[in-house]
Short mmCIF file of C-alpha atoms in Angstrom, two decimals:
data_model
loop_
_atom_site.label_atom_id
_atom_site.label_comp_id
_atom_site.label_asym_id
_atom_site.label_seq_id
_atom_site.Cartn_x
_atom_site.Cartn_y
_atom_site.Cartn_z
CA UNK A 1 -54.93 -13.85 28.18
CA UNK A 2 -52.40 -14.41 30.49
CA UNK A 3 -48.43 -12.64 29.84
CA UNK A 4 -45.42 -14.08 30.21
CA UNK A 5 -44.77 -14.84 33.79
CA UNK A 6 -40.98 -15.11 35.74
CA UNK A 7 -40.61 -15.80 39.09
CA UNK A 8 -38.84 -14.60 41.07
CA UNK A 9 -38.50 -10.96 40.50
CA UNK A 10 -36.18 -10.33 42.06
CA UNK A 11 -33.15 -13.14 43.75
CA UNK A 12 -30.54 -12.18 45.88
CA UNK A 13 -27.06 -14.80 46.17
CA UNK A 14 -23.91 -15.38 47.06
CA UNK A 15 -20.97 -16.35 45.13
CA UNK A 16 -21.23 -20.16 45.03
CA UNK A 17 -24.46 -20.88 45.29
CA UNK A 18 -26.76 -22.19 42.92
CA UNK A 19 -30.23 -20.09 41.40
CA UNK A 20 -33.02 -21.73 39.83
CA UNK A 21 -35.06 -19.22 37.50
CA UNK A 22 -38.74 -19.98 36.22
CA UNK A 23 -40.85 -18.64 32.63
CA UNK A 24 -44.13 -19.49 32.47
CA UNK A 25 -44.77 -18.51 28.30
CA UNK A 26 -47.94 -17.43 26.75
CA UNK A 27 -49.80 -20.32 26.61
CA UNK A 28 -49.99 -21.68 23.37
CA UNK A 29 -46.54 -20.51 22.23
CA UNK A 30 -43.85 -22.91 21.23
CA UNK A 31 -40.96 -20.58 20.89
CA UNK A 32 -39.06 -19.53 24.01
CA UNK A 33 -36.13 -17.22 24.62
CA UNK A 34 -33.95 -16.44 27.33
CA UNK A 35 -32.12 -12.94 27.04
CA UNK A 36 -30.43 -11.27 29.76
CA UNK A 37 -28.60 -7.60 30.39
CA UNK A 38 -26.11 -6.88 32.57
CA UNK A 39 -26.05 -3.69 34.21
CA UNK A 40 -24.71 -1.50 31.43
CA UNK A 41 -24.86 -3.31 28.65
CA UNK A 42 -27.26 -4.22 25.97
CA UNK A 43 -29.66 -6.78 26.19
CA UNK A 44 -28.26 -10.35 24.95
CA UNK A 45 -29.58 -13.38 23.36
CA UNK A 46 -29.02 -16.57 25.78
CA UNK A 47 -31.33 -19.25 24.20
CA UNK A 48 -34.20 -20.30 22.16
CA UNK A 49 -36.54 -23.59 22.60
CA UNK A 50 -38.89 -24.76 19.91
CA UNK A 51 -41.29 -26.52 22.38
CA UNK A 52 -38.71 -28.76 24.60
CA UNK A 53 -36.03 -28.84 21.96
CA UNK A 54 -33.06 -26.33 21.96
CA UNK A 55 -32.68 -24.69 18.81
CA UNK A 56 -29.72 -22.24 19.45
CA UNK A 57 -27.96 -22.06 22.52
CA UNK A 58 -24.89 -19.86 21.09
CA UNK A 59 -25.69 -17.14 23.76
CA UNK A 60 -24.90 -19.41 26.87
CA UNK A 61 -21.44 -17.44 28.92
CA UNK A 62 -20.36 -20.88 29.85
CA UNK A 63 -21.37 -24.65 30.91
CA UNK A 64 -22.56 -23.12 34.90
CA UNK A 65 -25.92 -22.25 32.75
CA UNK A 66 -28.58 -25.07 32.09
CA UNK A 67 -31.66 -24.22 30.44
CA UNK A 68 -34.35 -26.66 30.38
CA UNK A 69 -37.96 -26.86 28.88
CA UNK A 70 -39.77 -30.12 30.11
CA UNK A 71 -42.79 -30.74 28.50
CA UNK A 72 -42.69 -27.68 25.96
CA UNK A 73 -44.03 -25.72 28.73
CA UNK A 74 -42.85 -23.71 31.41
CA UNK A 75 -38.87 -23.39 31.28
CA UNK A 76 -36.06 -23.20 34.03
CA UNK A 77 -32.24 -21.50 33.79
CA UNK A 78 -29.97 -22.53 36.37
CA UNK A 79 -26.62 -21.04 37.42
CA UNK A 80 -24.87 -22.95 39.47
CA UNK A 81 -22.12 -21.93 40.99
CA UNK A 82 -23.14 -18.27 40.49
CA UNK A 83 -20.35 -15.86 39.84
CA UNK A 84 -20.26 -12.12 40.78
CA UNK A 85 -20.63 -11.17 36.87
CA UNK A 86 -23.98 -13.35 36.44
CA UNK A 87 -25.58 -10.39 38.18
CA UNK A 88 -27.80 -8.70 36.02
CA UNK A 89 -31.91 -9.22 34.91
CA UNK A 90 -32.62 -12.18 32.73
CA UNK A 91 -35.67 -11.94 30.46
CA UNK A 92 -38.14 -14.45 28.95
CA UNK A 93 -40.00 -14.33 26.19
CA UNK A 94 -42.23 -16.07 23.68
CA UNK A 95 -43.88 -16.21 20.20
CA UNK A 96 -46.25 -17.94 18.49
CA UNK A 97 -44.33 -18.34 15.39
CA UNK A 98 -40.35 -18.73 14.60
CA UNK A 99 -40.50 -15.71 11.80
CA UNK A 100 -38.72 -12.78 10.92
CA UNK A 101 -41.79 -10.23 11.90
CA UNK A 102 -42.33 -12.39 14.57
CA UNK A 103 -43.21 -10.76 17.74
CA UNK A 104 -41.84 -11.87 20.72
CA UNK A 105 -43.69 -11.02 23.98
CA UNK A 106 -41.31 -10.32 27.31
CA UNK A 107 -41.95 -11.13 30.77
CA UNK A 108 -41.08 -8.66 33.60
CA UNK A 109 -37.29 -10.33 34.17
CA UNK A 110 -36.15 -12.01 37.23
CA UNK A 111 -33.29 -9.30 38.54
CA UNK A 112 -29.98 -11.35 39.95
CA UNK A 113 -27.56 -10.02 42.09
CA UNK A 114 -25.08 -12.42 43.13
CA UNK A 115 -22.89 -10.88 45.78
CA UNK B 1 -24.29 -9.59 10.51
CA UNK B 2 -27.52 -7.59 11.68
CA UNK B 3 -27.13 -4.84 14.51
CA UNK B 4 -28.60 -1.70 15.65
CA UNK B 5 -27.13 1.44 17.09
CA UNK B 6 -29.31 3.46 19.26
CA UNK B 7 -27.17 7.00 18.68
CA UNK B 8 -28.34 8.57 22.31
CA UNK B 9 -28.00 6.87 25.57
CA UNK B 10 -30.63 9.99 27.34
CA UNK B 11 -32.64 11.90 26.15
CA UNK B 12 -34.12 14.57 27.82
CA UNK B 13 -37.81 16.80 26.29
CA UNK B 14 -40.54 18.91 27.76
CA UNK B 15 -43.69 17.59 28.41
CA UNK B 16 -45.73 18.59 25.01
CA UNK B 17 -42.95 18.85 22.99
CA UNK B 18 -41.72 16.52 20.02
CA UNK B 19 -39.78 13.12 21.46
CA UNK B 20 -36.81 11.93 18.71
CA UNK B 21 -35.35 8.88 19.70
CA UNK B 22 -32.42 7.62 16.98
CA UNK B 23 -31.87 4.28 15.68
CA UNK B 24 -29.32 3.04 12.72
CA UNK B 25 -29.19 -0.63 11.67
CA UNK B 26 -27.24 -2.45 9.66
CA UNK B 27 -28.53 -5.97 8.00
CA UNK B 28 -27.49 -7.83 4.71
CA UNK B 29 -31.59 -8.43 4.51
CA UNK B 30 -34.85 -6.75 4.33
CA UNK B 31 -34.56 -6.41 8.22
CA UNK B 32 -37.72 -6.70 10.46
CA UNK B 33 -37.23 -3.88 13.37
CA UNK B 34 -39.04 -3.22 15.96
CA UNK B 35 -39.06 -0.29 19.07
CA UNK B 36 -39.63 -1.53 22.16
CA UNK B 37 -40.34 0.18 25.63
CA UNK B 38 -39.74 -0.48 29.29
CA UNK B 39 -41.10 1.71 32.41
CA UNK B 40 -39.15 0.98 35.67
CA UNK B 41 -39.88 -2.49 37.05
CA UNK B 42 -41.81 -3.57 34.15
CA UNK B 43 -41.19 -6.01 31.29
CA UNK B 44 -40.08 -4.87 27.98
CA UNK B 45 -43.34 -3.87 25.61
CA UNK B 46 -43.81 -3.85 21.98
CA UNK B 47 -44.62 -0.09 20.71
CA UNK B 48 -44.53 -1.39 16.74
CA UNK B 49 -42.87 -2.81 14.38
CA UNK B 50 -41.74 -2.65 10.97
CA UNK B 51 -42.24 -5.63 8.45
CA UNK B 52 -41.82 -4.20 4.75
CA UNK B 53 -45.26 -4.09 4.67
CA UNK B 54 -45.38 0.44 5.12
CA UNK B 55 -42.60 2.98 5.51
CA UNK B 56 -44.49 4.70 8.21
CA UNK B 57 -45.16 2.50 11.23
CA UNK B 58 -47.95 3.75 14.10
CA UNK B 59 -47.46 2.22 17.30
CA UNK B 60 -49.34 2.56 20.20
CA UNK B 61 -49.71 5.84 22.74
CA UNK B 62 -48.75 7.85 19.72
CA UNK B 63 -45.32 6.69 18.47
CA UNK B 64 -44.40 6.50 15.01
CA UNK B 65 -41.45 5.59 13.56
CA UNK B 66 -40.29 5.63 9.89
CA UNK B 67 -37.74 2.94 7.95
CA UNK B 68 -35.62 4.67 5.65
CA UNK B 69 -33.67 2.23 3.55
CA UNK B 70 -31.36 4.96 2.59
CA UNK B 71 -30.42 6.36 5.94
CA UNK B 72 -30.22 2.51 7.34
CA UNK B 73 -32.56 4.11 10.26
CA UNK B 74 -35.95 3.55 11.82
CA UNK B 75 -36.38 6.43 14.36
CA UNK B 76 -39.13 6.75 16.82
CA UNK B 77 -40.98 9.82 16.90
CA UNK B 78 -43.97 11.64 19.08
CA UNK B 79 -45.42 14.78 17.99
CA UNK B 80 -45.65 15.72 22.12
CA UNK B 81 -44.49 14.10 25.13
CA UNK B 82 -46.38 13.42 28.27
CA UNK B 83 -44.94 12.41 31.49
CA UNK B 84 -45.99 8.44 31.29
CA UNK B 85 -43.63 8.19 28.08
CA UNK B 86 -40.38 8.74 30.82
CA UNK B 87 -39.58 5.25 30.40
CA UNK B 88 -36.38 3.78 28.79
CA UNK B 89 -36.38 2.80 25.16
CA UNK B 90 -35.20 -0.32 22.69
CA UNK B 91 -34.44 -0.46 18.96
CA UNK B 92 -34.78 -4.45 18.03
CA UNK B 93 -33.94 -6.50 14.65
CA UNK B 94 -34.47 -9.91 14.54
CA UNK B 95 -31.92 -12.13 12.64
CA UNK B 96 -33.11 -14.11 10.21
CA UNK B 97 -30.07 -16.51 10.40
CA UNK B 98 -32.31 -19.52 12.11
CA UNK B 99 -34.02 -18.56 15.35
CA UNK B 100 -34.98 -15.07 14.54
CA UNK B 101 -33.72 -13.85 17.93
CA UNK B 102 -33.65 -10.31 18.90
CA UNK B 103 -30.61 -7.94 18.58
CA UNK B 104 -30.97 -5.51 20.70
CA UNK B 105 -29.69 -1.80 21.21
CA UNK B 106 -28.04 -0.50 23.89
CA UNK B 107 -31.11 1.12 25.09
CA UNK B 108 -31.82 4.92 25.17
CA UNK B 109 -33.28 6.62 28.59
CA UNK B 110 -35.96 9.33 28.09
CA UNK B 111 -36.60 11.88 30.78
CA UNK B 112 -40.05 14.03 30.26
CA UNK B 113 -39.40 17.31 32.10
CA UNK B 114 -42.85 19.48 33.58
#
């Protein structure tokens, strides 16, 4: 069975412009989160879908993010204009279930450095 | 309001000699905690998890970490390190206010010395 897949690994931009990232889930799961760390800190919530649906978006910085989950499938998080303190990796993952002992199952992140 | 403080930012063992990492939460509910681990370029991966159901928790490659309502802790333990486990690590609860997403520690580095 396939992981969670994010593409790209690894994105390199400059103040301004605009960053697409991808999360392919495990297939099958309905939940998706988006978490990211920036360099020194601890790794933060951003978002969670329920299929295409947000359910909690409280960890969004600010209105240059937009998440999106078409279908209830793959999802996208877009920053746009990027700003030097986006830089950082941003994680996906997904669960079956939305549960307390739910485990959630991370992809490899997508590292951003916006410059 | 759940959280987790991971007490050492590095630590630092001999290979074949007992790994401690530290781990205090705090959580107005029976918490669910996990320990999760990342090697360098890789994605974050679950080592185990605690769920009410045992005290003593085995994870996989020989981790084991115990929940000790009294302490507030869940530390992960190894009886001896190998190289492979240099990697850095992550105490988790999940809040159970809605989405049950993660709350993460601040992450503690472990360095495996020959």
């Amino acid at each position: 069975e396939a992981g969670v897949t994010q593409f790209p690994s690894h994105s390199v931009i400059e103040k301004g412009q605009t960053v697409t990232l991808r999360c392919d889930p495990i297939s099958g799961h309905d939940n998706l989160y988006w978490y990211r760390r920036v360099m020194g800190k601890e790794i933060k919530f951003l978002l969670h879908f329920v299929k295409e649906s947000k359910q909690d978006e409280s960890g969004m910085p600010n209105n240059r993010f937009l998440a999106e989950r078409t279908g209830g499938t793959y999802s996208t998080l877009k920053v746009q204009p990027a700003e030097l303190e986006d830089s950082g990796v941003y994680f996906c993952a997904s669960s079956q279930e939305s549960r307390i002992q739910e485990t959630q199952y991370f992809g490899p992140g997508t590292r951003l450095l916006v410059l | 309001a759940q959280s987790v403080t991971q007490l050492d930012s590095h630590v630092s063992v001999s290979e074949g000699t007992p790994v401690l990492l530290r781990c205090n939460y705090s959580s107005s509910y029976s918490p669910s905690l996990f320990w999760y681990v990342q090697h360098p370029n890789k994605g974050l991966q679950l080592l185990l998890k605690y769920t009410s159901a045992a005290t003593l928790v085995k994870g996989i490659n020989g981790f084991e970490a115990e929940f000790k309502k009294s302490e507030t802790s869940f530390h992960l333990t190894k009886p001896s390190a190998h190289m492979s486990d240099a990697a850095e690590y992550f105490c988790v609860v999940s809040d159970p206010s809605g989405t049950y997403k993660y709350i993460f520690g601040t992450g503690t580095r472990l360095k495996v010395l020959a």
